[in-house]
PDB file of C-alpha atoms and ligand atoms in Angstrom:
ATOM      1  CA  UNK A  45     -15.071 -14.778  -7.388  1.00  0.00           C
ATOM      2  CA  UNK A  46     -13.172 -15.725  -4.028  1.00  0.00           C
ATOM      3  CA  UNK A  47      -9.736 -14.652  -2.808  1.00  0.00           C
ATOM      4  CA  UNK A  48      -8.171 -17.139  -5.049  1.00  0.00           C
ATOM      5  CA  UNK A  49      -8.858 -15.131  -8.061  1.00  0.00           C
ATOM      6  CA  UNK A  50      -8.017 -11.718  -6.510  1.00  0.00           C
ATOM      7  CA  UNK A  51      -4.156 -10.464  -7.037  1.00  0.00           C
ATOM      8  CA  UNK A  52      -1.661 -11.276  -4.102  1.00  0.00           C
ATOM      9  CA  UNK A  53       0.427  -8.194  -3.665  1.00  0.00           C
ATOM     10  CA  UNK A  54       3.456  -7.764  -0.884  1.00  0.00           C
ATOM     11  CA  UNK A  55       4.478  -4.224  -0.775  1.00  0.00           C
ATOM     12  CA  UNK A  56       7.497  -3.086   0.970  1.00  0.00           C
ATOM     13  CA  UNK A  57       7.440   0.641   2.072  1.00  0.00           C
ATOM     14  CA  UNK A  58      10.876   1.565   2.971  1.00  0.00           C
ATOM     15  CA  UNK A  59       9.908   5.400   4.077  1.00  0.00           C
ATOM     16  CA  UNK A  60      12.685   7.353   4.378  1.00  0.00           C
ATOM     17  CA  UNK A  61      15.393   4.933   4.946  1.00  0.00           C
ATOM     18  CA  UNK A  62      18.144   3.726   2.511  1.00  0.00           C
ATOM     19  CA  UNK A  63      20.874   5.730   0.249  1.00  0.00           C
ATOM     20  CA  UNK A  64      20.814   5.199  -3.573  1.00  0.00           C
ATOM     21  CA  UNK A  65      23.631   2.852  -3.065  1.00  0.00           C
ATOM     22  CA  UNK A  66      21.897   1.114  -0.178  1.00  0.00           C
ATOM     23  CA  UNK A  67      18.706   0.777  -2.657  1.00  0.00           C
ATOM     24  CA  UNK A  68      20.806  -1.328  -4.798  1.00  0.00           C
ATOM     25  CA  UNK A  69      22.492  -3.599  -2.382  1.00  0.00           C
ATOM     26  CA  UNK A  70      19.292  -4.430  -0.584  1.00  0.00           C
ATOM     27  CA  UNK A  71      17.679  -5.393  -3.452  1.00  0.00           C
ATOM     28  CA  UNK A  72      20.444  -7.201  -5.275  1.00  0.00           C
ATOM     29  CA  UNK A  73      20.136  -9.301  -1.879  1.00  0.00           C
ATOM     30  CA  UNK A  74      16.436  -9.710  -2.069  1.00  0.00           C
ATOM     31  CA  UNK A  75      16.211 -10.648  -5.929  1.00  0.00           C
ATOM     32  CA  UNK A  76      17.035 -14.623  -5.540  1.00  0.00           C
ATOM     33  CA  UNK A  77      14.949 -15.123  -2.128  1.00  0.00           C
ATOM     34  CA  UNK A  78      11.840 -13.507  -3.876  1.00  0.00           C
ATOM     35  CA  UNK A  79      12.188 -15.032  -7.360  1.00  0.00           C
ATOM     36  CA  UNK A  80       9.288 -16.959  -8.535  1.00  0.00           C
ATOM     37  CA  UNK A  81       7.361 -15.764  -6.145  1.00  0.00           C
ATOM     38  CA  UNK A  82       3.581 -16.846  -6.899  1.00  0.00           C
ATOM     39  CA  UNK A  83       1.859 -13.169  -5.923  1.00  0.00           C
ATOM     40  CA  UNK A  84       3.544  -9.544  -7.067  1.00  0.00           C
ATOM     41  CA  UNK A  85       6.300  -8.061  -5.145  1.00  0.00           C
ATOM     42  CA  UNK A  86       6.943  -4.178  -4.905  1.00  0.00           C
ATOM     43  CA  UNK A  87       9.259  -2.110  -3.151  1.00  0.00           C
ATOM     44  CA  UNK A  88       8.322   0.919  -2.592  1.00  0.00           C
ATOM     45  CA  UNK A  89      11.592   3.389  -2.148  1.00  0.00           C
ATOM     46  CA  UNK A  90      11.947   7.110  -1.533  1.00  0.00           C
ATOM     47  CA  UNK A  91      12.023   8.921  -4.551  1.00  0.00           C
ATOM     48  CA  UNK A  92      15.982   9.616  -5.251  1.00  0.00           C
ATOM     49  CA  UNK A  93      16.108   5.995  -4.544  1.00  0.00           C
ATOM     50  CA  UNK A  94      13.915   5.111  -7.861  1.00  0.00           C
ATOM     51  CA  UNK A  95      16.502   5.568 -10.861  1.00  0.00           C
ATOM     52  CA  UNK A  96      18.892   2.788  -9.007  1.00  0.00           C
ATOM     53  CA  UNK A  97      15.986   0.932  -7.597  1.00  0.00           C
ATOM     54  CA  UNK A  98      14.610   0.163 -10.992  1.00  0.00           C
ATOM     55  CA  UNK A  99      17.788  -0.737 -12.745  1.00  0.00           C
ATOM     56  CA  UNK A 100      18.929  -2.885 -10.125  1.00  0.00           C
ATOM     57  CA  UNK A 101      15.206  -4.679 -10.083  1.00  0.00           C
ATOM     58  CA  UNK A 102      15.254  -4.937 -13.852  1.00  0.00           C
ATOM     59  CA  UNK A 103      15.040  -8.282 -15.051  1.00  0.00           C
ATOM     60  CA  UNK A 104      13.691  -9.438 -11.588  1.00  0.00           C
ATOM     61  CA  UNK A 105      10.165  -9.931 -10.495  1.00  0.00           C
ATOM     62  CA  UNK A 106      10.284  -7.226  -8.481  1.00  0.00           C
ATOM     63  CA  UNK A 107       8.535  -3.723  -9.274  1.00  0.00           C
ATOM     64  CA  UNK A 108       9.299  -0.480  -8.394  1.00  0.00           C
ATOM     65  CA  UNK A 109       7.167   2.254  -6.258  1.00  0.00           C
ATOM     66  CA  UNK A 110       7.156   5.373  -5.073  1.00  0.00           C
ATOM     67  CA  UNK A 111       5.487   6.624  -1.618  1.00  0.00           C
ATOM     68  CA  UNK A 112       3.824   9.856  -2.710  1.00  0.00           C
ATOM     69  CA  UNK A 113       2.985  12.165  -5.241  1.00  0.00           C
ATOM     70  CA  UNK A 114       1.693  15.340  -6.231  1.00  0.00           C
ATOM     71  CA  UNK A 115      -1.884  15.895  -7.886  1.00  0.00           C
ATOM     72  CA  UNK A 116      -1.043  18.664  -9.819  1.00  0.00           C
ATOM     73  CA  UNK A 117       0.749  18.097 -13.221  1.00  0.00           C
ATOM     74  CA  UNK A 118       3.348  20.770 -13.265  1.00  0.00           C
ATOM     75  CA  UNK A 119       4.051  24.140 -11.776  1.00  0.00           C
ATOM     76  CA  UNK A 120       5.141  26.240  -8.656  1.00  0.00           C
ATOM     77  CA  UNK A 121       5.116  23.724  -6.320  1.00  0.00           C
ATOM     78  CA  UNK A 122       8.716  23.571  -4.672  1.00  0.00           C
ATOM     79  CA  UNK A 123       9.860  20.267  -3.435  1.00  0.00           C
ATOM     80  CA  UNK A 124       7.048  18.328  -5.014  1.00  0.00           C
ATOM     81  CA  UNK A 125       7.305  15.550  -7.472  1.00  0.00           C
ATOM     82  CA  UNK A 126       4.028  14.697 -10.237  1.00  0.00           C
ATOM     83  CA  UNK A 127       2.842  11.962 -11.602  1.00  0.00           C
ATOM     84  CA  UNK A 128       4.010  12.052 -15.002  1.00  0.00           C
ATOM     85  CA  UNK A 129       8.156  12.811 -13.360  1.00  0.00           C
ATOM     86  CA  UNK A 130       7.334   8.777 -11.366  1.00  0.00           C
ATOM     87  CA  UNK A 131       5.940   7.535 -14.728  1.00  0.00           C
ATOM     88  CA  UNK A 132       8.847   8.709 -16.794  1.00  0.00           C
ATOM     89  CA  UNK A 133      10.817   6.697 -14.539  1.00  0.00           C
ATOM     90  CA  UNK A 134       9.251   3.385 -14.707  1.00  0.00           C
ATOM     91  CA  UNK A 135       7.562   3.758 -11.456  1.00  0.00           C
ATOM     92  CA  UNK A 136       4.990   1.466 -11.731  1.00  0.00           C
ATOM     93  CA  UNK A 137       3.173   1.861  -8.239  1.00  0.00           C
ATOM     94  CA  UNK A 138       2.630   4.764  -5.816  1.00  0.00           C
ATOM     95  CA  UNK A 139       1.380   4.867  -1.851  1.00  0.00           C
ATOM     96  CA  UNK A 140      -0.901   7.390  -1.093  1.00  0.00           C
ATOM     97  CA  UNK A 141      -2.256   8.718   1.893  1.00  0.00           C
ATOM     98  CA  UNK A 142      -0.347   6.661   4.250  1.00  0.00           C
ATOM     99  CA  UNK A 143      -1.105   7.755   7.781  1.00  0.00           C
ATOM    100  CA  UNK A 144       2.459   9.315   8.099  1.00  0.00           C
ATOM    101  CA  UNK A 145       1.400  11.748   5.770  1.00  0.00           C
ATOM    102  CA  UNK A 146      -1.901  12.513   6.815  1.00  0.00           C
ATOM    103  CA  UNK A 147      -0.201  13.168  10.441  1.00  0.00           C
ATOM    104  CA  UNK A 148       3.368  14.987   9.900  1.00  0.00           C
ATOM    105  CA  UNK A 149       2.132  16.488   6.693  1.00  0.00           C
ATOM    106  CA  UNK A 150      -1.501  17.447   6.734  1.00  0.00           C
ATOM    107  CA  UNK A 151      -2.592  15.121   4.137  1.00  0.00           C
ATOM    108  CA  UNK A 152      -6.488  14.792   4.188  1.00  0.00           C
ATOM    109  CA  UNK A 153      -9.244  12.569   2.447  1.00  0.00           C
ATOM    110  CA  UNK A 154      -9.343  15.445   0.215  1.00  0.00           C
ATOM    111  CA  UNK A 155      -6.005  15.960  -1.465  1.00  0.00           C
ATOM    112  CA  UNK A 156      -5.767  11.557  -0.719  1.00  0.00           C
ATOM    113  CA  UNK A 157      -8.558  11.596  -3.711  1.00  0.00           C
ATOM    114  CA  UNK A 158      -6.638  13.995  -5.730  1.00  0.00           C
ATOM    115  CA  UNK A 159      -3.447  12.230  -5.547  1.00  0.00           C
ATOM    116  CA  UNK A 160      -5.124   9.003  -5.883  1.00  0.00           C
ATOM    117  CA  UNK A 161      -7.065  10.404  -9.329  1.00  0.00           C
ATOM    118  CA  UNK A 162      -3.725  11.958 -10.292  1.00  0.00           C
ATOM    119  CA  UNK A 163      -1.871   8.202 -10.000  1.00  0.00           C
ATOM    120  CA  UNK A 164      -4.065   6.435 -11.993  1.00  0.00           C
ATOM    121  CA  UNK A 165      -4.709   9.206 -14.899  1.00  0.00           C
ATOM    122  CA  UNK A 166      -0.754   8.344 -14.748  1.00  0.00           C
ATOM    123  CA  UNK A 167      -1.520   4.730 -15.932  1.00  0.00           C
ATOM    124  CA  UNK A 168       0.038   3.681 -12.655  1.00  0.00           C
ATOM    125  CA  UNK A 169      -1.635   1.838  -9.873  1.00  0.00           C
ATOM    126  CA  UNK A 170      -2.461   3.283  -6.465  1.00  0.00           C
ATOM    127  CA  UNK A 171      -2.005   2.174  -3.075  1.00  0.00           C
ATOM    128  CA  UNK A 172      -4.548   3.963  -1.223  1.00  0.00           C
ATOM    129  CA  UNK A 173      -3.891   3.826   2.744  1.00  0.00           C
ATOM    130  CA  UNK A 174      -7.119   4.237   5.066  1.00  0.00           C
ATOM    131  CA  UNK A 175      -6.617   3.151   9.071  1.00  0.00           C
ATOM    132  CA  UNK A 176      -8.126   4.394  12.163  1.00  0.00           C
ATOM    133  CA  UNK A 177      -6.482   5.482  15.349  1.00  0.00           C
ATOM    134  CA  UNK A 178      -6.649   3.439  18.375  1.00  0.00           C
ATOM    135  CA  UNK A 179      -9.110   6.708  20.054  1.00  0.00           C
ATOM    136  CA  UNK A 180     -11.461   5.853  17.101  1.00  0.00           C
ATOM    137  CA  UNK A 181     -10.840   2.172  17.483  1.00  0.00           C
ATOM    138  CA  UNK A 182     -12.244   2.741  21.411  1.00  0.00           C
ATOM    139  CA  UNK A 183     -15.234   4.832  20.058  1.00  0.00           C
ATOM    140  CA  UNK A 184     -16.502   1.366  17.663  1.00  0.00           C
ATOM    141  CA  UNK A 185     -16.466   3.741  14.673  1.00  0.00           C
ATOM    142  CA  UNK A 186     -13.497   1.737  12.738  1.00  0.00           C
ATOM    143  CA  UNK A 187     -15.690   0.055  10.285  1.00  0.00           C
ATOM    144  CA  UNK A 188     -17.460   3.682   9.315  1.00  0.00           C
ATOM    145  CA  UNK A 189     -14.536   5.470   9.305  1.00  0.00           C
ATOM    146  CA  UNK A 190     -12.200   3.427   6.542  1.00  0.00           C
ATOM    147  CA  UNK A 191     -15.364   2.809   4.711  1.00  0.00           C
ATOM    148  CA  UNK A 192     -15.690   6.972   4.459  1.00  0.00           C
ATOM    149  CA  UNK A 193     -12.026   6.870   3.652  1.00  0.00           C
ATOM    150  CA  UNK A 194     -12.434   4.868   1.295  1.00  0.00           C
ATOM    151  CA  UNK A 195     -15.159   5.931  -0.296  1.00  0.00           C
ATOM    152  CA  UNK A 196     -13.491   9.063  -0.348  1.00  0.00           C
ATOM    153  CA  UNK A 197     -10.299   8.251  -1.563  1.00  0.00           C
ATOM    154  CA  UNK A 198     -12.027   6.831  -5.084  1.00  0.00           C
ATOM    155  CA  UNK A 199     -14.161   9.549  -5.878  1.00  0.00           C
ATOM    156  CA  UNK A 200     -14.175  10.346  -9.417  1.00  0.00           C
ATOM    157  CA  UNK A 201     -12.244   7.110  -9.618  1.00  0.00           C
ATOM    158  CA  UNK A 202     -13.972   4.889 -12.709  1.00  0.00           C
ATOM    159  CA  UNK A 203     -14.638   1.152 -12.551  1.00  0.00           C
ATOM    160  CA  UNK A 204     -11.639   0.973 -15.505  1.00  0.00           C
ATOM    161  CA  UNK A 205      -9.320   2.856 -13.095  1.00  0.00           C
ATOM    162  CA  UNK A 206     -10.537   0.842 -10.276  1.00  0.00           C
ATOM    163  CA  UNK A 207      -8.909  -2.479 -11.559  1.00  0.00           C
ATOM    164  CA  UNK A 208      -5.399  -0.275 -10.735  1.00  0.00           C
ATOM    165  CA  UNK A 209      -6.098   0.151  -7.039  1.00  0.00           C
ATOM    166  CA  UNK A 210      -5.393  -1.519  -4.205  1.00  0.00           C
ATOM    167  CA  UNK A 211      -6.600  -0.513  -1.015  1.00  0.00           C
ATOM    168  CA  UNK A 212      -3.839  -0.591   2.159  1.00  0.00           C
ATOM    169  CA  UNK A 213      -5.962  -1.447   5.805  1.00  0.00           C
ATOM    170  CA  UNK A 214      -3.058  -0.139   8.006  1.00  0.00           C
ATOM    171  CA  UNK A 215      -4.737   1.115  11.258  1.00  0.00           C
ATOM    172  CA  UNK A 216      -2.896   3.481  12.776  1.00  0.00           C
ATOM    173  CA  UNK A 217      -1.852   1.889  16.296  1.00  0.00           C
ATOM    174  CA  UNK A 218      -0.232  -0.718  15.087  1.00  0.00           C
ATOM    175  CA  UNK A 219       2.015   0.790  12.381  1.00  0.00           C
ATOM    176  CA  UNK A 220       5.760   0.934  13.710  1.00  0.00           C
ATOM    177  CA  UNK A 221       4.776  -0.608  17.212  1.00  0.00           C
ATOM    178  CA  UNK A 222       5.072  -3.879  16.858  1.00  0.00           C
ATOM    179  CA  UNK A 223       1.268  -4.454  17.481  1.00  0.00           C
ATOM    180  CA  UNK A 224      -0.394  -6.157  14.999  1.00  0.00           C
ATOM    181  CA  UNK A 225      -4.187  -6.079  14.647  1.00  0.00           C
ATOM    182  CA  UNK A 226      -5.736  -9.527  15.083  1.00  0.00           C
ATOM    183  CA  UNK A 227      -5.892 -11.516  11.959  1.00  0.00           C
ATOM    184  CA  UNK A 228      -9.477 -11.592  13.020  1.00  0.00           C
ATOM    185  CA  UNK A 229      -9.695  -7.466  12.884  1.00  0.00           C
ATOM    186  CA  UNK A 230      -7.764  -7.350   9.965  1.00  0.00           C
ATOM    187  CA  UNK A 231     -10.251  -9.647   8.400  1.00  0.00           C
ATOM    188  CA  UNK A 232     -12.985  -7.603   9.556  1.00  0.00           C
ATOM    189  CA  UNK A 233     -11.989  -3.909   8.739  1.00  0.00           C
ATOM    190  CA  UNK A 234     -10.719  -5.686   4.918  1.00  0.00           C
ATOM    191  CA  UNK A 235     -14.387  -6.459   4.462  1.00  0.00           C
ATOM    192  CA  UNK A 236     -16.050  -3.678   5.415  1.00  0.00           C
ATOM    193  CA  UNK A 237     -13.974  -1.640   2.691  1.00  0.00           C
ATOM    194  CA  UNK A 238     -14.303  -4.174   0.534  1.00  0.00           C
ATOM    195  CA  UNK A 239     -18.538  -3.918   1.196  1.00  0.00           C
ATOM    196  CA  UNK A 240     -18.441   0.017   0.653  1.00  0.00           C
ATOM    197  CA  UNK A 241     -16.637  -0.587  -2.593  1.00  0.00           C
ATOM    198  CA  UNK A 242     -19.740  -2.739  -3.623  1.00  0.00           C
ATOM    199  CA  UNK A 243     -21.878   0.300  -2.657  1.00  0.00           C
ATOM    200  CA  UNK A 244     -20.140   1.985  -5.176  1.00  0.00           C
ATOM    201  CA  UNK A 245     -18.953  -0.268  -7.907  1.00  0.00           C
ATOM    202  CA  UNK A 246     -20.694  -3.517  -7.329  1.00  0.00           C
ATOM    203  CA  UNK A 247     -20.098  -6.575  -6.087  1.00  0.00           C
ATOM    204  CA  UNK A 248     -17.779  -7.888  -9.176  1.00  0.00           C
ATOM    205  CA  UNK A 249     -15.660  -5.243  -8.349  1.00  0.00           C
ATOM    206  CA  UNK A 250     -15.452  -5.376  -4.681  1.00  0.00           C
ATOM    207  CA  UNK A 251     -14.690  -9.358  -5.167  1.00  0.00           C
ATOM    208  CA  UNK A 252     -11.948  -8.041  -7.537  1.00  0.00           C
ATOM    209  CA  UNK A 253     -10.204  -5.845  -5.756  1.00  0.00           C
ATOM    210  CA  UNK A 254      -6.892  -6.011  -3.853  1.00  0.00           C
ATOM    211  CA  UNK A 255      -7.123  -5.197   0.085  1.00  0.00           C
ATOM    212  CA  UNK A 256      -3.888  -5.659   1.351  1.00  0.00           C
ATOM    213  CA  UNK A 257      -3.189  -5.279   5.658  1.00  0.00           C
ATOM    214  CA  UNK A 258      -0.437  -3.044   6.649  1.00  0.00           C
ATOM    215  CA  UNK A 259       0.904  -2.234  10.731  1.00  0.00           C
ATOM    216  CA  UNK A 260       3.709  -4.940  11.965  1.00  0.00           C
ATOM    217  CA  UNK A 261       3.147  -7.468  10.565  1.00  0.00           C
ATOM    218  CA  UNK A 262       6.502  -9.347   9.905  1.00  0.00           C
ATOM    219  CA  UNK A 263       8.100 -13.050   9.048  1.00  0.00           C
ATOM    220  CA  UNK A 264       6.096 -14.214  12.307  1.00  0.00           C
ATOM    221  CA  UNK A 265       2.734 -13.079  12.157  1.00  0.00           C
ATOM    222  CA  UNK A 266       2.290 -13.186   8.188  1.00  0.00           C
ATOM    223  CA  UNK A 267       1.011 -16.307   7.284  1.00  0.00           C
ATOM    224  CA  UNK A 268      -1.934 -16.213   9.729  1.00  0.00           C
ATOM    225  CA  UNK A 269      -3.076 -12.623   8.349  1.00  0.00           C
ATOM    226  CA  UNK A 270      -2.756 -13.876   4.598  1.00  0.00           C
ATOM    227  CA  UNK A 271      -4.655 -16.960   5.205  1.00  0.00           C
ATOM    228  CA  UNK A 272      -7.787 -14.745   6.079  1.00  0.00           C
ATOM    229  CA  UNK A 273     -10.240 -14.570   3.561  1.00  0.00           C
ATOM    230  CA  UNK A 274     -10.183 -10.631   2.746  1.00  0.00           C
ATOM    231  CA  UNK A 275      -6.556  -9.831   3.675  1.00  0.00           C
ATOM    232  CA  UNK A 276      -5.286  -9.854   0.026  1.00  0.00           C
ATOM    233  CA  UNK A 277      -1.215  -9.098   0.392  1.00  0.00           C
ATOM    234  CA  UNK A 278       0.577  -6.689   2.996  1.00  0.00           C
ATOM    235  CA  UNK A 279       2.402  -3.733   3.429  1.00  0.00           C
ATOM    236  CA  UNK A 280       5.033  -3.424   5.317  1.00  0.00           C
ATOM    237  CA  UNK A 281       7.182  -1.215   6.870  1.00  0.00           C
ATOM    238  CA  UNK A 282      10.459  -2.303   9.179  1.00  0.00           C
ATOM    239  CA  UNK A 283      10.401  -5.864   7.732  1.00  0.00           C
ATOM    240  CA  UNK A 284      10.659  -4.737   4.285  1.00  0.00           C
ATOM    241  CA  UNK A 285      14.290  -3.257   5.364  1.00  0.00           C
ATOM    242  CA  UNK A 286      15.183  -6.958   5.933  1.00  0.00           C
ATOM    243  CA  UNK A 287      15.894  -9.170   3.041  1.00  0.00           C
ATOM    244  CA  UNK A 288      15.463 -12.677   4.644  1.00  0.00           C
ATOM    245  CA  UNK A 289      12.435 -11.152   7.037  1.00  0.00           C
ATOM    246  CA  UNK A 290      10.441  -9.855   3.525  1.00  0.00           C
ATOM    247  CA  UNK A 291      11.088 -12.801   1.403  1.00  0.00           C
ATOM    248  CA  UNK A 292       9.270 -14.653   4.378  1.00  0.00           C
ATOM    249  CA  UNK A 293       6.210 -12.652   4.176  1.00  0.00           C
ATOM    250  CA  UNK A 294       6.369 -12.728   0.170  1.00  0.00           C
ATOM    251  CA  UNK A 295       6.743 -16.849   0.527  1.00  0.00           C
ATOM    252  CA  UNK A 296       3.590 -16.663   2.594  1.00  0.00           C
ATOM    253  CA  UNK A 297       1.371 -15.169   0.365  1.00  0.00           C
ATOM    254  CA  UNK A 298       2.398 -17.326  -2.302  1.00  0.00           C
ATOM    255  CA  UNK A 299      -0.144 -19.557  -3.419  1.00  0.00           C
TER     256      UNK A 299
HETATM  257  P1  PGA B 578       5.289  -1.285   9.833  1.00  0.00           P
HETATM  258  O1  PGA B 578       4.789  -0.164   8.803  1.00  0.00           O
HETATM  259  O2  PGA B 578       5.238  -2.597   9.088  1.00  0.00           O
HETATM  260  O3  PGA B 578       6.700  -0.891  10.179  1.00  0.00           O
HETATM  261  O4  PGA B 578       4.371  -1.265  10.990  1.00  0.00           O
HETATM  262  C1  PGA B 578       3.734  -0.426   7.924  1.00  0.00           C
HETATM  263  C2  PGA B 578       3.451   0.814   7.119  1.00  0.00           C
HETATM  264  O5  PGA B 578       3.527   1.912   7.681  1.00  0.00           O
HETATM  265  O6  PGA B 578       3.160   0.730   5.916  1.00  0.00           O
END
């Protein structure tokens, strides 16, 4: 199995920006310049965006996600949201562990596995985020590192459940800063992950599975990431805020 057979998936993550009402608007906009797109397109919103996310994306080929969620199922947590809450909703895709969380809000490979486990026992499918910073960049222990993440981030994770996970390379210097990894690095770092999965699950698997890139890239730099042979879709941040700049990147990975 090559590329060609593996899923194409642009994923907007629109962190905390946009009203309900905003939601709506943007992706009333959106809706004709992404339609017929040939690889999936998601939107992931923040969570009071979701009810009015999903009924304005209803009909469209656009799916709805969520950035986060708790691992737990119910209970004193204040302020949290669970799996089963998204689910109810229609959410049908959830970020986890995006390096925004593991920074500001002490998110760690540990609770990124529990999350991850608690997404998929959801029926939903996981984005699971793994990136290096550019000190560990310097050090030459990037490949190691995500791998670990990764590794990590699937534990307990079956070869069933696997098929509903796609795996985010977003290292963390270039996410927000307008520097873009080389499609080169990106290609490199995507197959290093997408070796350690074979560790685990096998090469059928690894070919199988989703790796998308994630850190600036935007209408510009899109195409050449996509065309590389394990960069599988994107996620992206500011230019998923702009209609015309998203249904570029979307058009690129388009096959
Ligand atoms: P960016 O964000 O595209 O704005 O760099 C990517 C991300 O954090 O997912």
């Amino acid at each position: 199995m090559n590329k060609a057979k593996r899923a194409a998936v642009i994923a907007g993550n629109w962190k905390m920006n946009k009203t309900p009402s905003e939601a709506k608007a943007l992706i009333e906009e959106m809706k004709p310049l992404v339609a017929g797109a040939d690889c999936s397109v998601v939107l992931c919103v923040p969570f009071v965006d979701l009810p009015a996310a999903i009924s304005a994306a209803k009909g469209s080929n656009i799916k709805i996600g969520a950035q986060n969620c708790h691992f737990e199922p119910s209970g004193a947590y204040t302020g949290e949201i669970s799996a089963a809450m998204l689910k109810e909703l229609g959410v049908e895709y959830v970020i986890i562990g995006h390096s925004e969380r593991r920074t500001y809000f002490g998110e760690t490979d540990v609770t990124v596995n529990k999350r991850t486990r608690a997404v998929l026992d959801a029926g939903m499918t996981a984005i699971v985020c793994v990136g290096e910073s550019l000190e560990q960049r310097e050090q030459g222990i990037t490949a190691e590192l995500v791998s670990m993440q990764t590794k990590i981030a699937l534990g307990g994770v079956s070869a069933e459940q696997l098929k509903r996970v796609i795996i985010a390379y977003e290292p963390i210097w270039a996410i927000g800063t307008g520097k873009t990894a080389t499609a080169e690095q990106a290609n490199e770092v995507n197959a290093a992950i997408r070796a350690a999965v074979a560790e685990v699950y096998g090469a059928d698997a690894a070919e199988a599975l989703t790796i998308q890139y994630g850190g600036s890239m935007n209408a510009k730099n899109a195409a050449e990431l996509l065309d590389q042979p394990d960069v599988d879709g994107g996620l992206i941040g500011g230019a998923s805020l702009k209609a015309e700049d998203f249904s570029v990147i979307v058009k690129a990975a388009s096959r």
